Tab-separated table of C-alpha atoms and ligand atoms in Angstrom:
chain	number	residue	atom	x	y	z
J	196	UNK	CA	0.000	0.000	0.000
J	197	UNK	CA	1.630	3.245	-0.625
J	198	UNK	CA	1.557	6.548	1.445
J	199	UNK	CA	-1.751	8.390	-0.349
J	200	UNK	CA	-3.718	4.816	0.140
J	201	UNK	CA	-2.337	4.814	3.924
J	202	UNK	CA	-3.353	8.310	4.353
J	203	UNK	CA	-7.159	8.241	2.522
J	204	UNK	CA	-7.850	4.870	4.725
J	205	UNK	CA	-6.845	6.683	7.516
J	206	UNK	CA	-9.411	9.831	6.535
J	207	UNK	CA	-12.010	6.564	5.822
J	208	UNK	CA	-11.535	6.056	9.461
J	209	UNK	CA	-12.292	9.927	10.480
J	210	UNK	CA	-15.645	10.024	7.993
J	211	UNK	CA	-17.479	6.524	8.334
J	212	UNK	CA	-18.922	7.175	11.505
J	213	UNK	CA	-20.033	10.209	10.181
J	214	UNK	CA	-22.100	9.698	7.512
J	215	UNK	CA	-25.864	9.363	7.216
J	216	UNK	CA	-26.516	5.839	5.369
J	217	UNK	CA	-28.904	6.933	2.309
J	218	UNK	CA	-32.606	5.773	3.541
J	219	UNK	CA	-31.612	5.689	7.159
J	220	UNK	CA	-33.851	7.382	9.850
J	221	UNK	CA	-32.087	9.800	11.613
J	222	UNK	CA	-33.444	10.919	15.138
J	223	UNK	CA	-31.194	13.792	16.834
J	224	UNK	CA	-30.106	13.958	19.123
J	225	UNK	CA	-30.049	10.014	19.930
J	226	UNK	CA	-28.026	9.252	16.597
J	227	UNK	CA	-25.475	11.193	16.340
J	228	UNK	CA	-23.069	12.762	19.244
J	229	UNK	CA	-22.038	16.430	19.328
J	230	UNK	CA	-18.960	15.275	21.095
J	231	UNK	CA	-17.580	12.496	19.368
J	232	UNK	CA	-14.064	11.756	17.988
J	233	UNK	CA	-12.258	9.360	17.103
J	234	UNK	CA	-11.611	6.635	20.094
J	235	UNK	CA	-8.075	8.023	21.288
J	236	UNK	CA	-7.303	10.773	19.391
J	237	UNK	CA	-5.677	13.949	20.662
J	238	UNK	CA	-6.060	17.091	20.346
J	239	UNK	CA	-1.945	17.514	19.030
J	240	UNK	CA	-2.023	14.608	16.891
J	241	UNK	CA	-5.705	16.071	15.537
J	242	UNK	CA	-3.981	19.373	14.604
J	243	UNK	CA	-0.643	17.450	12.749
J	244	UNK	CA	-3.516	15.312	10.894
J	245	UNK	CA	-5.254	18.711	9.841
J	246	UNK	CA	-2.180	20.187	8.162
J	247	UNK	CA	-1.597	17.499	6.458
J	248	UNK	CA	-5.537	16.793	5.348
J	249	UNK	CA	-4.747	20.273	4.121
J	250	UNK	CA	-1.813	19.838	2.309
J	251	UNK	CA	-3.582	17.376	0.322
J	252	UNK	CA	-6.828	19.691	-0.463
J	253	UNK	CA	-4.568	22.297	-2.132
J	254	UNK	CA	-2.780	19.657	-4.419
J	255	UNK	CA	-5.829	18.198	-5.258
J	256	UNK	CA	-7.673	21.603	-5.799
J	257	UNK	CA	-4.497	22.646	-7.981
J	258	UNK	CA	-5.242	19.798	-10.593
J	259	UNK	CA	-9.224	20.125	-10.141
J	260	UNK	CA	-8.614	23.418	-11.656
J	261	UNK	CA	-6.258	22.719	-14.337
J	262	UNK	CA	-8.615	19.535	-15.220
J	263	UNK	CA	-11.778	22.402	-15.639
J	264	UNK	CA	-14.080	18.600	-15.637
J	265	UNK	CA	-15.464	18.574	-12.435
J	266	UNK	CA	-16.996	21.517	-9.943
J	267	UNK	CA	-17.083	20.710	-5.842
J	268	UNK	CA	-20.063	22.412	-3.864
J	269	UNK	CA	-19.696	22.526	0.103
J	270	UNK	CA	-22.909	22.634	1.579
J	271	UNK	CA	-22.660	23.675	5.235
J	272	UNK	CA	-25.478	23.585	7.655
J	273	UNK	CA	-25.688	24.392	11.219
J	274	UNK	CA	-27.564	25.909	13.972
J	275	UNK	CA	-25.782	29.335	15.476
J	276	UNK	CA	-22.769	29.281	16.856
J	277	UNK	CA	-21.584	25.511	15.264
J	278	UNK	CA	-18.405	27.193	14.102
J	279	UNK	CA	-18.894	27.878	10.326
J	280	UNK	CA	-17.193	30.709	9.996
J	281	UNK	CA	-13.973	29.204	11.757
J	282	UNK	CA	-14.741	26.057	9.949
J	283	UNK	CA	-14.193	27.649	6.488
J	284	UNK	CA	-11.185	29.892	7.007
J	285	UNK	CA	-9.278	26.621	8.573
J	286	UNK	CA	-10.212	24.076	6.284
J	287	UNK	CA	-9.187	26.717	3.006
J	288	UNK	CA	-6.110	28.232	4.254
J	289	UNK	CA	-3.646	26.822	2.024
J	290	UNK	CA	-5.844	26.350	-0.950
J	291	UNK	CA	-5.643	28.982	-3.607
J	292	UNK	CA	-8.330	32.094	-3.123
J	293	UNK	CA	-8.250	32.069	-7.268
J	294	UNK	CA	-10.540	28.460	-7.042
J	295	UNK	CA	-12.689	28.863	-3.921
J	296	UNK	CA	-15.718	31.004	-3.642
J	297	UNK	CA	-17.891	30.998	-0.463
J	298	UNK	CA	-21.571	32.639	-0.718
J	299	UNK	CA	-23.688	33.230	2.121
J	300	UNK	CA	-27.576	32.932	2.338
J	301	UNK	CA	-29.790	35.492	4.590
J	302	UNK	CA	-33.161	36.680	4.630
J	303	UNK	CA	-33.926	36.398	1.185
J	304	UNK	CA	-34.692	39.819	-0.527
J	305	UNK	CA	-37.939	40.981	-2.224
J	306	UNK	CA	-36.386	40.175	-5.585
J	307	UNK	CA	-35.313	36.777	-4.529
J	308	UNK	CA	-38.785	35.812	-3.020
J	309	UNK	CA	-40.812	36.694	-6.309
J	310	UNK	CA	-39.021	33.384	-7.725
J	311	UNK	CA	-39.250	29.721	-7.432
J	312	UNK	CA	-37.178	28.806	-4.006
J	313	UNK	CA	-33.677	27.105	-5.597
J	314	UNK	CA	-33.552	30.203	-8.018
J	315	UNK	CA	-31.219	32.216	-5.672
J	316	UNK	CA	-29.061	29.270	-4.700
J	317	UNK	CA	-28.828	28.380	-8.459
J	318	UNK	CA	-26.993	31.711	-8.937
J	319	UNK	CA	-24.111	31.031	-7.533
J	320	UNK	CA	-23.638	27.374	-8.360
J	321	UNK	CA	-19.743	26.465	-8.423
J	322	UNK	CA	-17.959	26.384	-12.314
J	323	UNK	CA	-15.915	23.668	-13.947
J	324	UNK	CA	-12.867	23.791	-11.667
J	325	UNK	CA	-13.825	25.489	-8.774
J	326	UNK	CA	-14.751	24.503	-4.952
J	327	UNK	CA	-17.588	26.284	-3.482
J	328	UNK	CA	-18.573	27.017	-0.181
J	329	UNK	CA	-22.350	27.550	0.651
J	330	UNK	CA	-22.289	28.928	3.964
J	331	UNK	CA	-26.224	28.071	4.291
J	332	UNK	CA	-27.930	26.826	1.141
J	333	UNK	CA	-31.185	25.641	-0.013
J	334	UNK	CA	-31.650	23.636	3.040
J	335	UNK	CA	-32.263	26.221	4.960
J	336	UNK	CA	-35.644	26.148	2.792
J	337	UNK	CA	-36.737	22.917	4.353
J	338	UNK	CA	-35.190	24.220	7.634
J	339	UNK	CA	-35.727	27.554	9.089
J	340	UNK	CA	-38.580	28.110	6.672
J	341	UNK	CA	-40.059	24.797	8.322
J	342	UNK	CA	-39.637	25.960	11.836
J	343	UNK	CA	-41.066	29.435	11.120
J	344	UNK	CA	-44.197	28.857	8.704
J	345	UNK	CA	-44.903	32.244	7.824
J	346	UNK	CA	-41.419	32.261	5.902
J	347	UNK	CA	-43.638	29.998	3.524
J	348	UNK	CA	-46.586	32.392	3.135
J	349	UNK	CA	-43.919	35.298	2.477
J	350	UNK	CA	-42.781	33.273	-0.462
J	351	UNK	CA	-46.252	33.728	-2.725
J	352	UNK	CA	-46.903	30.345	-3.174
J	353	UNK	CA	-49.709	28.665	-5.564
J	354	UNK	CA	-52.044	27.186	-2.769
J	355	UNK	CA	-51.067	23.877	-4.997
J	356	UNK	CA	-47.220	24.231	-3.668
J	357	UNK	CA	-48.577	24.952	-0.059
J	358	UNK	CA	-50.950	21.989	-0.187
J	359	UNK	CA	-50.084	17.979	0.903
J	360	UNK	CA	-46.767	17.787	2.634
J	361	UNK	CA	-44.523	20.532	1.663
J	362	UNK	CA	-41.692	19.160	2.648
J	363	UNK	CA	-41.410	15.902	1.358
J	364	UNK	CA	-41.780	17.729	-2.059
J	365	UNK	CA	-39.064	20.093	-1.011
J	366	UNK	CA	-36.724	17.058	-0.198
J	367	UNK	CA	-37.981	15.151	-3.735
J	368	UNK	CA	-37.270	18.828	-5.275
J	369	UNK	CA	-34.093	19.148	-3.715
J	370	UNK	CA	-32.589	15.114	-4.249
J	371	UNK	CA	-33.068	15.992	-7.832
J	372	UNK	CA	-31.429	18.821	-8.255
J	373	UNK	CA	-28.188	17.178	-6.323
J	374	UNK	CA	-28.931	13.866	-8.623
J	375	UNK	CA	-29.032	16.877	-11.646
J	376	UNK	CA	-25.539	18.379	-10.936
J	377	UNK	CA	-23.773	15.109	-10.076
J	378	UNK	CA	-24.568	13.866	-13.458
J	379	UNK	CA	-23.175	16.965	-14.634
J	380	UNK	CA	-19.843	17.117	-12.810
J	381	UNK	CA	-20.858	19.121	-9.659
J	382	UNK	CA	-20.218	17.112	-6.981
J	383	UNK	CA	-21.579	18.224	-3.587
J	384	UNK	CA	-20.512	17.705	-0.131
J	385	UNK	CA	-23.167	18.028	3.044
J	386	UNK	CA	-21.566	19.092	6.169
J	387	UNK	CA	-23.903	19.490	8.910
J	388	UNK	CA	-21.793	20.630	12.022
J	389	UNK	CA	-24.154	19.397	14.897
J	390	UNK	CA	-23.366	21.027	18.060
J	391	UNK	CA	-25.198	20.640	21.664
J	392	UNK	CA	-27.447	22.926	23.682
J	393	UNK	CA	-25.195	23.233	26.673
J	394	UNK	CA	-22.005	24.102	23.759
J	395	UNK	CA	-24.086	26.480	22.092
J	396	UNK	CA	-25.142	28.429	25.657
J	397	UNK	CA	-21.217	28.057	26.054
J	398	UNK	CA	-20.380	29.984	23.230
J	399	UNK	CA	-22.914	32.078	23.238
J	400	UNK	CA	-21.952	33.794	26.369
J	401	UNK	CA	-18.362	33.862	24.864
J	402	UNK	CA	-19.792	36.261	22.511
J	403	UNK	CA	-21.133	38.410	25.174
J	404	UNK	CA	-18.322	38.278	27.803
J	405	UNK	CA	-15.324	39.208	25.077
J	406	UNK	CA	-15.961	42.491	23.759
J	407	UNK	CA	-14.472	41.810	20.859
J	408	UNK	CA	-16.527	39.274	19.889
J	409	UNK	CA	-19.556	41.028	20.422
J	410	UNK	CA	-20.376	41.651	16.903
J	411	UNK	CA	-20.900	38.289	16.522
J	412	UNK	CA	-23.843	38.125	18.456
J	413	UNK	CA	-27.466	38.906	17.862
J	414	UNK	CA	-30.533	38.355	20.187
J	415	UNK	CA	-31.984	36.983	17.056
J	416	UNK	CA	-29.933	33.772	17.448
J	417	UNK	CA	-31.014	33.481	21.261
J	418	UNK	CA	-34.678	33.782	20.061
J	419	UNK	CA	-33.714	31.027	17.812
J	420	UNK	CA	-32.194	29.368	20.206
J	421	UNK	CA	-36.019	28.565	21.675
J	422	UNK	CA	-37.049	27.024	19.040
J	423	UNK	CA	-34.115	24.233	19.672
J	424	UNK	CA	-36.401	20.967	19.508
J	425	UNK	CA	-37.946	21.681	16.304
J	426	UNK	CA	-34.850	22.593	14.479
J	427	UNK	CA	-33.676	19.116	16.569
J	428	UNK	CA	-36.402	17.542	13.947
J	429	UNK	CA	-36.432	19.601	11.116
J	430	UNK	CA	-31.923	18.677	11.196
J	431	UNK	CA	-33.077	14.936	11.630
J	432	UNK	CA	-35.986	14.685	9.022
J	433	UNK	CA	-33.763	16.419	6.506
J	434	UNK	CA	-30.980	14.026	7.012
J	435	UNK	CA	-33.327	11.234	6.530
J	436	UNK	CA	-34.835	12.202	3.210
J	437	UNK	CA	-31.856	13.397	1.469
J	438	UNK	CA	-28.943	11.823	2.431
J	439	UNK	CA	-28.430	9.914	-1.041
J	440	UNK	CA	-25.683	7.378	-2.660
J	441	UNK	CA	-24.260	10.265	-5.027
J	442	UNK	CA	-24.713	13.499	-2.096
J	443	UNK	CA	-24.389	12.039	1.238
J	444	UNK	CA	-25.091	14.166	4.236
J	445	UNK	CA	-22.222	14.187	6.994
J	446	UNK	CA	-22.573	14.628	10.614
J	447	UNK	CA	-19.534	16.775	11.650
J	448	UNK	CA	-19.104	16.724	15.459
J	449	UNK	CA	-19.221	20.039	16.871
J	450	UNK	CA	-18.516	20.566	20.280
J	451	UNK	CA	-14.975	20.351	19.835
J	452	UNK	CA	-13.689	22.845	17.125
J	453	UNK	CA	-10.385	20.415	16.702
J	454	UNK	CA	-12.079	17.816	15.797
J	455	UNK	CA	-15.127	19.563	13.536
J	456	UNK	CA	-11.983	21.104	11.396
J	457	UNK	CA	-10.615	17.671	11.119
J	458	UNK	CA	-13.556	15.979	10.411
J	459	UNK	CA	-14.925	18.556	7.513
J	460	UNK	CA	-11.303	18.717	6.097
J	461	UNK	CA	-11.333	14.719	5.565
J	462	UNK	CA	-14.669	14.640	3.750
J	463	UNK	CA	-13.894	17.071	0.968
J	464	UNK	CA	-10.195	15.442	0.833
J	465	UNK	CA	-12.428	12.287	0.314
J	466	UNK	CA	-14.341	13.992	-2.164
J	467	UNK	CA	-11.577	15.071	-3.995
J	468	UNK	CA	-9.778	11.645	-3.984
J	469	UNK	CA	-12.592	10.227	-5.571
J	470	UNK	CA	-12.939	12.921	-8.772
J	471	UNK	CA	-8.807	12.004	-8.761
J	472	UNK	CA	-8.204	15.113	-10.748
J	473	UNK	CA	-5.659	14.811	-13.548
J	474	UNK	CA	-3.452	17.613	-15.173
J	475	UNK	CA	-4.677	17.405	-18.740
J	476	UNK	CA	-2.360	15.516	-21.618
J	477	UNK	CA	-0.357	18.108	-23.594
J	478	UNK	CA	-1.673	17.545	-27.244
J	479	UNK	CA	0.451	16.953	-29.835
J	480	UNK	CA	0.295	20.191	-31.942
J	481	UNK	CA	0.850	22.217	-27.805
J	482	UNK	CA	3.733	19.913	-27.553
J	483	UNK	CA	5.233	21.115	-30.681
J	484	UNK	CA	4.442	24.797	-29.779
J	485	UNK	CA	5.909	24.343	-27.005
J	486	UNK	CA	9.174	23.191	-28.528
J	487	UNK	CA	9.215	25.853	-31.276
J	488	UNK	CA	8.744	28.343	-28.063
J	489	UNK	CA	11.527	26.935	-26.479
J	490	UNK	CA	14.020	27.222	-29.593
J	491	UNK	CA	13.019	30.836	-30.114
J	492	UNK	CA	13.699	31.787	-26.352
J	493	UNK	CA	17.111	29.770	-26.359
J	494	UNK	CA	18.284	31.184	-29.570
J	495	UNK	CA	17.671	35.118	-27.523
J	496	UNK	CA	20.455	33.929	-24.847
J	497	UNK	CA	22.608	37.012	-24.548
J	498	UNK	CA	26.432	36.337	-24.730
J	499	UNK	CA	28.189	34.057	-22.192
J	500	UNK	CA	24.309	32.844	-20.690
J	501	UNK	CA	23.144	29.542	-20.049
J	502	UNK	CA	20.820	28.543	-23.345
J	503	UNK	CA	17.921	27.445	-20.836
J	504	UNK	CA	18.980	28.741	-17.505
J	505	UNK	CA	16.231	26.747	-15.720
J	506	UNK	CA	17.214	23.350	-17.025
J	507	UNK	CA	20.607	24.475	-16.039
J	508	UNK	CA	19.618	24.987	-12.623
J	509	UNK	CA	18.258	21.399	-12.652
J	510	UNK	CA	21.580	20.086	-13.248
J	511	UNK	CA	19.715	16.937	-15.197
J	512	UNK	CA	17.886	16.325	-12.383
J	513	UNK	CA	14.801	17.005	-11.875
J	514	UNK	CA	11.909	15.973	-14.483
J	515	UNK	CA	10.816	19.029	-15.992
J	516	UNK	CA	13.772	19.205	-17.671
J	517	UNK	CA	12.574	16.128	-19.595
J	518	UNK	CA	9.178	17.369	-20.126
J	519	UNK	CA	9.291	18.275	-23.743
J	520	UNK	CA	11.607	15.132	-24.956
J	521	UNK	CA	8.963	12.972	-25.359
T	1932	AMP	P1	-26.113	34.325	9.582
T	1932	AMP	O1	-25.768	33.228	8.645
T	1932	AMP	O2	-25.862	33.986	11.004
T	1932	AMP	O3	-25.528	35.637	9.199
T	1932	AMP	O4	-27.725	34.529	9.550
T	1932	AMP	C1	-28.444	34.514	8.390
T	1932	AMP	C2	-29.901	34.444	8.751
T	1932	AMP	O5	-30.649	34.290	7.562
T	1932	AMP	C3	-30.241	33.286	9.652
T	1932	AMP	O6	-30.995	33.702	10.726
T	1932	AMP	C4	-31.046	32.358	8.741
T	1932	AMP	O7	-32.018	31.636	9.443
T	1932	AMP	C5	-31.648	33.326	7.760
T	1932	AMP	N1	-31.978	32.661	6.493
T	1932	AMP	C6	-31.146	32.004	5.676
T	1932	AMP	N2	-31.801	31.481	4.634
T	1932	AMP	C7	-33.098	31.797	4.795
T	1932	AMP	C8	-34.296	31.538	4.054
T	1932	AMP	N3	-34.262	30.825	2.931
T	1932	AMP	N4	-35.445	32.031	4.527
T	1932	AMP	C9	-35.465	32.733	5.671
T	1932	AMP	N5	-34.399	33.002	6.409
T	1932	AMP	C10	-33.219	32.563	5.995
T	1933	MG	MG1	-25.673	34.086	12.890
């Protein structure tokens, strides 16, 4: 076995536990622990394991971009406080800013709520090449919108959309859009970052005791906070109808940032591994561009300089200095 099978069984180690088997029933918070890691592991080794999990993400996110097949979405859901914002800027530092884009969702506006529901997430769908980061997506539309019903009447439904069970359609809705961009190259990654009551109060007052983190709280999210149990089922129902074979929903561990970091990191390595992004195959006639190129720039060598400086520097060793002698 060599050293990149060693390292993605180890990261099949980290995730198995964590994912939601497509047509399970998920009850939180019974199924899944907020405080889980793996049996043993410490918080020093967790942190070595994280730098390299992201070592890996930026060579694999170099040759998803130079490969322009295949587009990643990160879907990442979580009640207030989970750590999504920390989650993101640890798990992308080290990849390059050029092929990541993160969006975030709100209150949708006036314009956005006089279309169909997926129309504003569809904006900002990842390209060929690029990772994308949904902080909050179009689950929040079986979510929030779930546990606060008149979010549904703002949205000028057809009585026909608001009648039978609305969510089960959302969920049918929603599976095929994610069966829609698979098919099409977008593959998507759920990360729901499932932290407990008692962390949340935690950090909450965190927010409130440091002053300068006091911007990052709102009353909002303690009136929220209330309505704990029925976001408790809205999570686990959503989990259960559309966790799928080709978009499987994670349950990242929360109440220990270490581990959360860790945890989201492996999955999209994971994700990654399995695209296996090449560099594309130099075609013939770029190959021979590329040595008429090279001719023309050694021929413009001023006096006494090497012809090719950089293979010089090589000294014969190193391979790009065979790249064009096919
Ligand atoms: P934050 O991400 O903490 O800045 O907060 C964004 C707020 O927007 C949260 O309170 C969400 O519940 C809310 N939000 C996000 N998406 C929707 C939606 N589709 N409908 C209603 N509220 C939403
Ligand atoms: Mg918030």
């Amino acid at each position: 076995m060599d050293l990149s099978e060693k390292r993605l069984r180890r990261i099949d180690k980290v995730i198995e536990p964590l994912r939601v088997k497509p047509g399970s029933r998920v009850q939180l918070p019974h199924d899944f622990d907020p405080a889980y890691k793996v049996h043993g592991l410490k918080k020093k080794q967790g942190v070595k394991l994280l730098a390299e999990g992201i070592r890996m993400l930026s060579e694999y996110q170099d040759r998803l971009a130079a490969q322009d097949t295949y587009g990643v979405l990160v879907v990442l859901q979580a009640l207030d406080a989970a750590g999504k914002d920390g989650t993101i800027r640890h798990v992308m530092t080290g990849v390059n800013p050029q092929g990541v884009a993160v969006h975030g969702f709100k209150v949708p506006s006036e314009e956005e709520l006089d279309h169909d529901y997926l129309w504003r997430y569809m904006q900002h769908l990842p390209s060929r090449g690029e990772i994308c980061i949904f902080n909050r997506s179009y689950y929040e539309e079986v979510l929030v919108v779930r546990v606060h019903p008149e979010l549904l009447t703002r949205q000028k439904l057809p009585d026909e959309a608001k009648s039978g069970d609305v969510w089960r359609h959302r969920y049918r809705e929603i599976n095929n859009l994610e069966r829609y961009l698979t098919d099409n190259g977008i593959r998507i990654v759920k990360l729901f970052l499932n932290i407990s009551k008692e962390e949340q109060r935690t950090r909450f007052l965190r927010r409130i005791d440091l002053a300068d983190k006091n911007w990052k709280f709102s009353s909002h999210d303690v009136a929220e906070r209330a309505h704990w149990d029925e976001y408790q089922t809205a999570f686990s129902e959503m989990l259960s109808h559309t966790s799928t074979e080709h978009a499987p929903w994670y349950v990242i561990p929360a109440d220990r940032k270490w581990f959360e970091r860790i945890a989201a990191a492996a999955v999209l390595v994971r994700t990654l591994a399995d695209i296996d992004p090449q560099f594309p195959e130099v075609s013939e006639s770029k190959h021979r561009d590329l040595l008429a190129a090279k001719e023309h720039l050694e021929a413009e060598a001023p006096h006494g300089a090497a012809a090719d400086p950089f293979q010089a520097g090589l000294g014969g060793k190193g391979d790009a200095g065979h790249a064009l002698a096919r």
